[in-house]
Short mmCIF file of C-alpha atoms in Angstrom, two decimals:
data_model
loop_
_atom_site.label_atom_id
_atom_site.label_comp_id
_atom_site.label_asym_id
_atom_site.label_seq_id
_atom_site.Cartn_x
_atom_site.Cartn_y
_atom_site.Cartn_z
CA UNK A 23 21.15 -8.24 1.08
CA UNK A 24 22.03 -4.80 -0.03
CA UNK A 25 18.96 -2.85 -1.20
CA UNK A 26 20.41 -2.56 -4.28
CA UNK A 27 20.66 -6.70 -4.88
CA UNK A 28 17.09 -6.62 -3.72
CA UNK A 29 16.13 -3.71 -6.46
CA UNK A 30 17.78 -5.60 -8.93
CA UNK A 31 16.04 -8.64 -8.27
CA UNK A 32 12.63 -6.67 -8.52
CA UNK A 33 13.15 -5.62 -11.69
CA UNK A 34 14.09 -8.76 -12.64
CA UNK A 35 11.33 -10.75 -11.48
CA UNK A 36 9.40 -7.70 -13.75
CA UNK A 37 11.10 -8.07 -16.92
CA UNK A 38 10.73 -12.51 -16.52
CA UNK A 39 6.86 -11.91 -16.04
CA UNK A 40 6.81 -10.02 -19.02
CA UNK A 41 8.93 -12.52 -21.27
CA UNK A 42 7.38 -15.86 -20.17
CA UNK A 43 4.28 -15.08 -21.94
CA UNK A 44 5.64 -14.00 -25.06
CA UNK A 45 8.26 -17.19 -24.92
CA UNK A 46 5.93 -19.78 -24.06
CA UNK A 47 2.24 -18.48 -25.41
CA UNK A 48 0.49 -18.49 -28.37
CA UNK A 49 -1.30 -15.34 -29.31
CA UNK A 50 -1.18 -12.26 -30.77
CA UNK A 51 -0.96 -9.94 -27.66
CA UNK A 52 -3.62 -7.72 -29.07
CA UNK A 53 -5.37 -5.34 -26.88
CA UNK A 54 -7.74 -6.95 -23.89
CA UNK A 55 -10.47 -4.38 -25.27
CA UNK A 56 -11.09 -6.50 -28.52
CA UNK A 57 -11.68 -9.43 -26.47
CA UNK A 58 -14.03 -7.65 -24.89
CA UNK A 59 -15.85 -5.96 -27.57
CA UNK A 60 -16.33 -9.63 -29.37
CA UNK A 61 -17.90 -11.19 -26.08
CA UNK A 62 -19.91 -7.66 -26.32
CA UNK A 63 -21.17 -8.52 -29.80
CA UNK A 64 -21.53 -12.09 -28.70
CA UNK A 65 -23.99 -11.32 -25.69
CA UNK A 66 -26.23 -8.94 -27.48
CA UNK A 67 -25.57 -9.01 -31.04
CA UNK A 68 -28.12 -5.93 -31.49
CA UNK A 69 -25.82 -3.83 -29.75
CA UNK A 70 -24.66 -0.71 -32.02
CA UNK A 71 -21.59 1.70 -30.44
CA UNK A 72 -23.45 4.47 -30.74
CA UNK A 73 -20.09 6.99 -29.75
CA UNK A 74 -16.44 7.08 -31.47
CA UNK A 75 -13.69 7.94 -30.07
CA UNK A 76 -12.83 11.85 -30.86
CA UNK A 77 -9.56 11.30 -32.46
CA UNK A 78 -8.33 7.78 -33.98
CA UNK A 79 -4.41 8.23 -34.57
CA UNK A 80 -3.07 5.67 -36.35
CA UNK A 81 -0.85 2.98 -35.24
CA UNK A 82 2.73 4.74 -35.57
CA UNK A 83 1.14 7.48 -33.62
CA UNK A 84 -0.84 6.27 -30.70
CA UNK A 85 2.98 4.48 -30.01
CA UNK A 86 4.56 7.56 -29.90
CA UNK A 87 1.82 8.94 -27.79
CA UNK A 88 1.85 5.87 -25.05
CA UNK A 89 6.08 6.95 -25.45
CA UNK A 90 5.11 10.13 -24.84
CA UNK A 91 3.01 9.31 -21.60
CA UNK A 92 5.69 7.49 -20.36
CA UNK A 93 8.28 9.88 -21.28
CA UNK A 94 6.27 12.40 -19.25
CA UNK A 95 5.87 10.77 -15.82
CA UNK A 96 9.40 9.21 -16.23
CA UNK A 97 10.76 12.48 -16.56
CA UNK A 98 9.29 14.03 -13.65
CA UNK A 99 10.02 10.80 -11.73
CA UNK A 100 14.08 11.27 -12.55
CA UNK A 101 13.21 15.34 -11.77
CA UNK A 102 12.15 14.14 -8.38
CA UNK A 103 15.28 11.78 -8.15
CA UNK A 104 17.30 14.66 -8.63
CA UNK A 105 15.78 16.84 -6.31
CA UNK A 106 15.89 14.67 -3.17
CA UNK A 107 19.98 13.82 -4.30
CA UNK A 108 20.31 17.47 -4.40
CA UNK A 109 19.22 18.29 -1.08
CA UNK A 110 20.29 15.31 0.81
CA UNK A 111 24.28 16.34 -0.25
CA UNK A 112 23.58 19.86 0.23
CA UNK A 113 22.55 18.89 3.74
CA UNK A 114 25.62 16.47 4.20
CA UNK A 115 28.19 18.70 2.99
CA UNK A 116 27.28 22.26 3.29
CA UNK B 19 18.27 43.19 -38.68
CA UNK B 20 14.45 43.48 -39.92
CA UNK B 21 14.65 41.40 -42.58
CA UNK B 22 15.99 38.58 -40.91
CA UNK B 23 13.51 38.53 -38.52
CA UNK B 24 10.70 38.31 -41.52
CA UNK B 25 12.44 35.82 -42.86
CA UNK B 26 12.37 33.97 -39.52
CA UNK B 27 8.99 34.86 -38.95
CA UNK B 28 7.60 33.96 -42.71
CA UNK B 29 9.97 30.37 -42.02
CA UNK B 30 8.00 29.45 -38.81
CA UNK B 31 5.01 30.06 -40.16
CA UNK B 32 5.48 28.01 -42.73
CA UNK B 33 6.62 25.50 -40.51
CA UNK B 34 3.79 25.92 -38.30
CA UNK B 35 1.32 25.15 -41.40
CA UNK B 36 3.13 22.53 -42.26
CA UNK B 37 2.86 20.61 -38.95
CA UNK B 38 -0.62 21.60 -39.02
CA UNK B 39 -1.24 19.98 -42.24
CA UNK B 40 0.41 17.05 -41.28
CA UNK B 41 -1.20 16.91 -37.97
CA UNK B 42 -4.69 17.28 -39.99
CA UNK B 43 -3.89 14.76 -42.33
CA UNK B 44 -3.23 12.00 -39.52
CA UNK B 45 -6.09 12.88 -37.56
CA UNK B 46 -8.46 12.13 -41.05
CA UNK B 47 -6.40 9.50 -42.25
CA UNK B 48 -7.78 5.60 -41.86
CA UNK B 49 -9.26 5.41 -38.45
CA UNK B 50 -8.21 1.90 -36.67
CA UNK B 51 -9.40 0.15 -33.65
CA UNK B 52 -7.02 0.98 -30.45
CA UNK B 53 -6.02 -1.38 -28.26
CA UNK B 54 -7.46 -0.53 -24.90
CA UNK B 55 -7.66 -1.94 -21.47
CA UNK B 56 -10.74 0.05 -20.13
CA UNK B 57 -13.92 -0.24 -21.38
CA UNK B 58 -13.93 1.31 -25.11
CA UNK B 59 -15.41 4.15 -26.09
CA UNK B 60 -19.08 4.18 -26.69
CA UNK B 61 -19.65 0.20 -25.36
CA UNK B 62 -21.49 1.49 -22.63
CA UNK B 63 -25.34 1.88 -22.98
CA UNK B 64 -26.29 5.68 -22.41
CA UNK B 65 -28.24 5.02 -19.05
CA UNK B 66 -25.13 3.15 -17.82
CA UNK B 67 -22.71 5.95 -19.07
CA UNK B 68 -25.09 8.64 -17.20
CA UNK B 69 -24.82 6.71 -14.23
CA UNK B 70 -21.15 5.82 -13.83
CA UNK B 71 -20.66 9.14 -14.68
CA UNK B 72 -23.14 10.42 -11.61
CA UNK B 73 -21.14 7.62 -9.38
CA UNK B 74 -17.89 9.47 -10.19
CA UNK B 75 -18.21 12.85 -10.03
CA UNK B 76 -18.85 13.39 -6.31
CA UNK B 77 -15.28 11.45 -5.41
CA UNK B 78 -13.88 13.52 -7.83
CA UNK B 79 -14.95 16.69 -5.65
CA UNK B 80 -13.90 15.19 -2.53
CA UNK B 81 -10.69 14.02 -4.55
CA UNK B 82 -9.71 17.99 -5.17
CA UNK B 83 -10.72 18.67 -1.81
CA UNK B 84 -8.79 16.70 -0.37
CA UNK B 85 -5.59 17.67 -2.82
CA UNK B 86 -6.30 21.35 -2.12
CA UNK B 87 -6.21 20.63 1.73
CA UNK B 88 -2.70 18.47 1.32
CA UNK B 89 -1.08 21.38 -0.91
CA UNK B 90 -2.03 23.81 1.77
CA UNK B 91 -1.55 21.86 5.25
CA UNK B 92 1.67 20.31 3.52
CA UNK B 93 3.13 21.91 1.03
CA UNK B 94 6.32 19.89 1.01
CA UNK B 95 4.23 17.45 -0.03
CA UNK B 96 3.29 18.23 -3.53
CA UNK B 97 6.42 16.56 -5.10
CA UNK B 98 5.34 13.46 -3.44
CA UNK B 99 1.60 13.92 -4.74
CA UNK B 100 3.57 14.52 -8.27
CA UNK B 101 5.57 11.31 -7.70
CA UNK B 102 2.16 9.55 -7.51
CA UNK B 103 0.84 11.04 -10.68
CA UNK B 104 3.88 10.26 -12.43
CA UNK B 105 3.73 6.85 -11.33
CA UNK B 106 0.52 6.00 -12.75
CA UNK B 107 1.41 8.22 -16.05
CA UNK B 108 4.17 5.84 -16.48
CA UNK B 109 2.68 2.51 -15.58
CA UNK B 110 -0.70 2.82 -17.48
CA UNK B 111 1.08 3.54 -20.74
CA UNK B 112 3.63 0.24 -20.54
CA UNK B 113 0.85 -2.36 -22.27
CA UNK B 114 2.61 -5.79 -20.97
CA UNK B 115 1.67 -9.16 -22.43
CA UNK B 116 0.20 -11.46 -20.32
CA UNK B 117 -0.63 -15.18 -20.00
CA UNK B 118 -3.76 -15.11 -22.01
CA UNK B 119 -2.16 -14.27 -25.15
CA UNK B 120 -3.38 -10.65 -24.76
CA UNK B 121 -1.79 -7.95 -23.39
CA UNK B 122 -3.16 -5.32 -20.94
CA UNK B 123 -1.34 -2.47 -18.69
CA UNK B 124 -0.92 -2.11 -14.72
CA UNK B 125 -2.71 1.31 -13.30
CA UNK B 126 -0.02 2.19 -10.95
CA UNK B 127 -2.99 3.82 -8.74
CA UNK B 128 -1.72 1.80 -5.28
CA UNK B 129 1.29 3.67 -4.69
CA UNK B 130 -0.42 6.89 -4.18
CA UNK B 131 -3.42 4.74 -2.63
CA UNK B 132 -0.83 3.95 0.24
CA UNK B 133 1.12 7.46 0.79
CA UNK B 134 -1.93 9.79 0.40
CA UNK B 135 -5.11 7.81 0.91
CA UNK B 136 -7.84 7.21 -1.96
CA UNK B 137 -9.48 10.25 -2.48
CA UNK B 138 -6.71 12.03 -4.14
CA UNK B 139 -5.89 9.22 -6.59
CA UNK B 140 -9.23 9.79 -7.74
CA UNK B 141 -8.36 12.73 -9.14
CA UNK B 142 -4.66 12.00 -10.60
CA UNK B 143 -5.93 8.62 -11.89
CA UNK B 144 -8.66 10.64 -13.96
CA UNK B 145 -6.10 12.83 -15.31
CA UNK B 146 -4.69 9.79 -17.20
CA UNK B 147 -7.64 8.35 -18.22
CA UNK B 148 -8.63 11.78 -19.72
CA UNK B 149 -5.19 11.84 -21.16
CA UNK B 150 -5.80 8.22 -22.93
CA UNK B 151 -9.42 8.99 -24.05
CA UNK B 152 -9.03 12.28 -25.89
CA UNK B 153 -4.74 11.09 -27.46
CA UNK B 154 -5.13 7.57 -27.75
CA UNK B 155 -8.52 6.51 -28.55
CA UNK B 156 -8.01 4.34 -25.11
CA UNK B 157 -10.87 4.02 -23.27
CA UNK B 158 -13.58 6.78 -23.95
CA UNK B 159 -15.26 10.13 -22.83
CA UNK B 160 -18.39 8.37 -22.33
CA UNK B 161 -16.75 5.40 -20.32
CA UNK B 162 -14.89 7.59 -18.42
CA UNK B 163 -17.18 7.74 -15.82
CA UNK B 164 -17.47 3.76 -15.73
CA UNK B 165 -13.04 3.42 -15.98
CA UNK B 166 -12.45 6.05 -13.49
CA UNK B 167 -14.80 4.58 -11.40
CA UNK B 168 -12.94 1.38 -11.53
CA UNK B 169 -9.19 2.68 -12.07
CA UNK B 170 -8.91 5.51 -9.96
CA UNK B 171 -11.76 4.99 -7.18
CA UNK B 172 -12.20 1.21 -6.64
CA UNK B 173 -8.79 0.10 -7.17
CA UNK B 174 -7.28 2.87 -4.79
CA UNK B 175 -9.72 2.19 -1.89
CA UNK B 176 -8.96 -1.61 -2.43
CA UNK B 177 -5.31 -0.62 -2.06
CA UNK B 178 -5.30 1.35 0.56
CA UNK B 179 -8.19 -0.91 2.57
CA UNK B 180 -5.87 -3.96 1.73
CA UNK B 181 -2.61 -1.58 3.22
CA UNK B 182 -3.95 -0.47 6.64
CA UNK B 183 -5.45 -4.14 7.31
CA UNK B 184 -1.88 -5.84 6.36
CA UNK B 185 0.09 -3.48 8.15
CA UNK B 186 -1.97 -3.61 11.05
CA UNK B 187 -1.94 -7.57 11.31
CA UNK B 188 1.65 -8.55 10.19
CA UNK B 189 3.63 -5.47 10.85
CA UNK B 190 5.68 -6.21 7.64
CA UNK B 191 5.22 -2.37 5.31
CA UNK B 192 6.73 -4.05 2.46
CA UNK B 193 4.05 -7.13 2.16
CA UNK B 194 1.58 -4.60 2.63
CA UNK B 195 2.41 -2.31 0.34
CA UNK B 196 2.82 -5.08 -2.68
CA UNK B 197 -0.40 -6.48 -2.16
CA UNK B 198 -2.02 -3.63 -2.05
CA UNK B 199 -0.75 -2.32 -5.23
CA UNK B 200 -1.49 -5.81 -6.89
CA UNK B 201 -5.14 -5.93 -5.51
CA UNK B 202 -5.58 -2.04 -6.67
CA UNK B 203 -4.24 -3.32 -9.92
CA UNK B 204 -6.31 -6.64 -10.07
CA UNK B 205 -9.68 -5.21 -8.39
CA UNK B 206 -9.71 -2.15 -10.82
CA UNK B 207 -10.21 -5.25 -13.95
CA UNK B 208 -12.65 -7.23 -11.30
CA UNK B 209 -14.71 -4.04 -11.79
CA UNK B 210 -14.75 -3.01 -15.36
CA UNK B 211 -15.73 -7.05 -15.58
CA UNK B 212 -18.69 -6.35 -13.40
CA UNK B 213 -19.36 -3.01 -15.13
CA UNK B 214 -20.09 -4.61 -18.46
CA UNK B 215 -21.69 -7.57 -16.94
CA UNK B 216 -24.44 -5.18 -15.47
CA UNK B 217 -25.07 -3.19 -18.78
CA UNK B 218 -24.78 -6.98 -21.09
CA UNK B 219 -26.42 -9.65 -18.85
CA UNK B 220 -25.99 -12.61 -21.08
CA UNK B 221 -29.30 -14.60 -21.69
CA UNK B 222 -28.59 -17.86 -20.10
CA UNK B 223 -26.81 -17.19 -16.61
CA UNK B 224 -27.82 -13.46 -16.66
CA UNK B 225 -25.00 -10.90 -15.17
CA UNK B 226 -23.00 -13.86 -13.25
CA UNK B 227 -22.43 -15.59 -16.82
CA UNK B 228 -21.96 -12.36 -18.24
CA UNK B 229 -19.15 -11.79 -15.50
CA UNK B 230 -17.40 -14.68 -15.72
CA UNK B 231 -17.25 -14.34 -19.26
CA UNK B 232 -15.46 -10.63 -19.01
CA UNK B 233 -13.85 -11.76 -15.82
CA UNK B 234 -11.94 -14.22 -18.07
CA UNK B 235 -11.06 -11.74 -20.40
CA UNK B 236 -9.88 -8.85 -18.37
CA UNK B 237 -8.92 -10.23 -14.73
CA UNK B 238 -6.99 -13.33 -15.75
CA UNK B 239 -4.77 -11.37 -18.21
CA UNK B 240 -4.27 -9.04 -15.14
CA UNK B 241 -2.93 -11.55 -12.65
CA UNK B 242 0.69 -11.54 -13.81
CA UNK B 243 0.47 -8.00 -14.23
CA UNK B 244 -0.80 -6.99 -10.67
CA UNK B 245 2.37 -8.88 -9.43
CA UNK B 246 4.80 -6.74 -11.74
CA UNK B 247 3.35 -3.41 -10.46
CA UNK B 248 3.39 -4.48 -6.89
CA UNK B 249 7.27 -5.73 -7.59
CA UNK B 250 7.71 -2.01 -9.26
CA UNK B 251 5.75 -0.36 -6.17
CA UNK B 252 8.51 -1.66 -4.02
CA UNK B 253 11.07 -0.60 -6.48
CA UNK B 254 10.03 3.30 -6.28
CA UNK B 255 9.24 3.03 -1.99
CA UNK B 256 12.69 1.51 -1.69
CA UNK B 257 13.80 4.50 -3.56
CA UNK B 258 11.85 7.20 -1.50
CA UNK B 259 12.80 5.63 1.93
CA UNK B 260 16.22 5.99 1.01
CA UNK B 261 15.95 9.67 -0.20
CA UNK B 262 13.16 11.37 1.11
CA UNK B 263 12.75 9.83 4.69
CA UNK B 264 11.36 13.55 5.32
CA UNK B 265 8.19 13.76 3.33
CA UNK B 266 7.72 9.84 4.14
CA UNK B 267 7.36 10.71 7.95
CA UNK B 268 4.92 13.81 7.04
CA UNK B 269 3.05 11.47 5.34
CA UNK B 270 2.81 9.08 8.27
CA UNK B 271 1.84 11.84 10.81
CA UNK B 272 -0.56 12.59 8.08
CA UNK B 273 -2.09 9.41 7.19
CA UNK B 274 -1.60 7.45 10.20
CA UNK B 275 -1.01 4.56 7.57
CA UNK B 276 2.57 4.17 7.22
CA UNK B 277 3.72 2.34 10.09
#
């Protein structure tokens, strides 16, 4: 198997793993944290949150910031790919 | 010319004011619960919050030291450090639906742990956590010590140990990397469950009963994501082998990990 085929199979695996629950499991797919907060409430009903986040972005802004976080990371990975590729091509045809 | 400059300046000041006004409006408007997969802000009792911070700080300090050593002794590895950090940034921004009907995100710390050992990841991982705590109401500042311990310290230590052991016993590098990344991810959430259980022991069954309860929330959700993380880590590793064999061999000499 060529590396490209292998890589495509790896990606397909990731996509299937993510899509499978969406198609087969009924849930609202909220964050695991809300479930944890509920669990804390049942374990210790008297517990009060003693500190709130400094910034609470609205849902849309939050998704924007998550996209930004992914973009920063992906941007750097893309930069590194280009850097390595350029170095290699300089070596092969100086 | 001057007139034009002035027009520009007043225009840009107006724009800035407008933008900052909107920002303030959004910040103050309608707070709502964010979906985090770490321990949320204010959900650890003060004593535990301080305890985990105290555990975290020494690791962070030695992480900084090891980063300085790496960049001084092998500056050509800087881009690899950047890659490890970037990979963590991307992966922990992806909220993936899971079999339990809730979502969570991978950690991306396994890659850096395999390349550099667990110490540098204590810094790179906490940068991501700080970003999320400050801007996204995801995780938190009071719980940063605990969250950094699970994601940036415990996860990478598990990943690195698994990698060293499997690479030695089986000689199959890809298998070792896959397993290391998957277990670094999974152990992060096992540790999170344990931290919450210690802070909130159940009336019947104590810490263990709570651990099972939190574990079923975090760890089970994480299993398919851990597999995804393993696959993605192999993907980026394949690519690095193709394009940056020199850096990988420098890493090999330094870490004696990459067989």
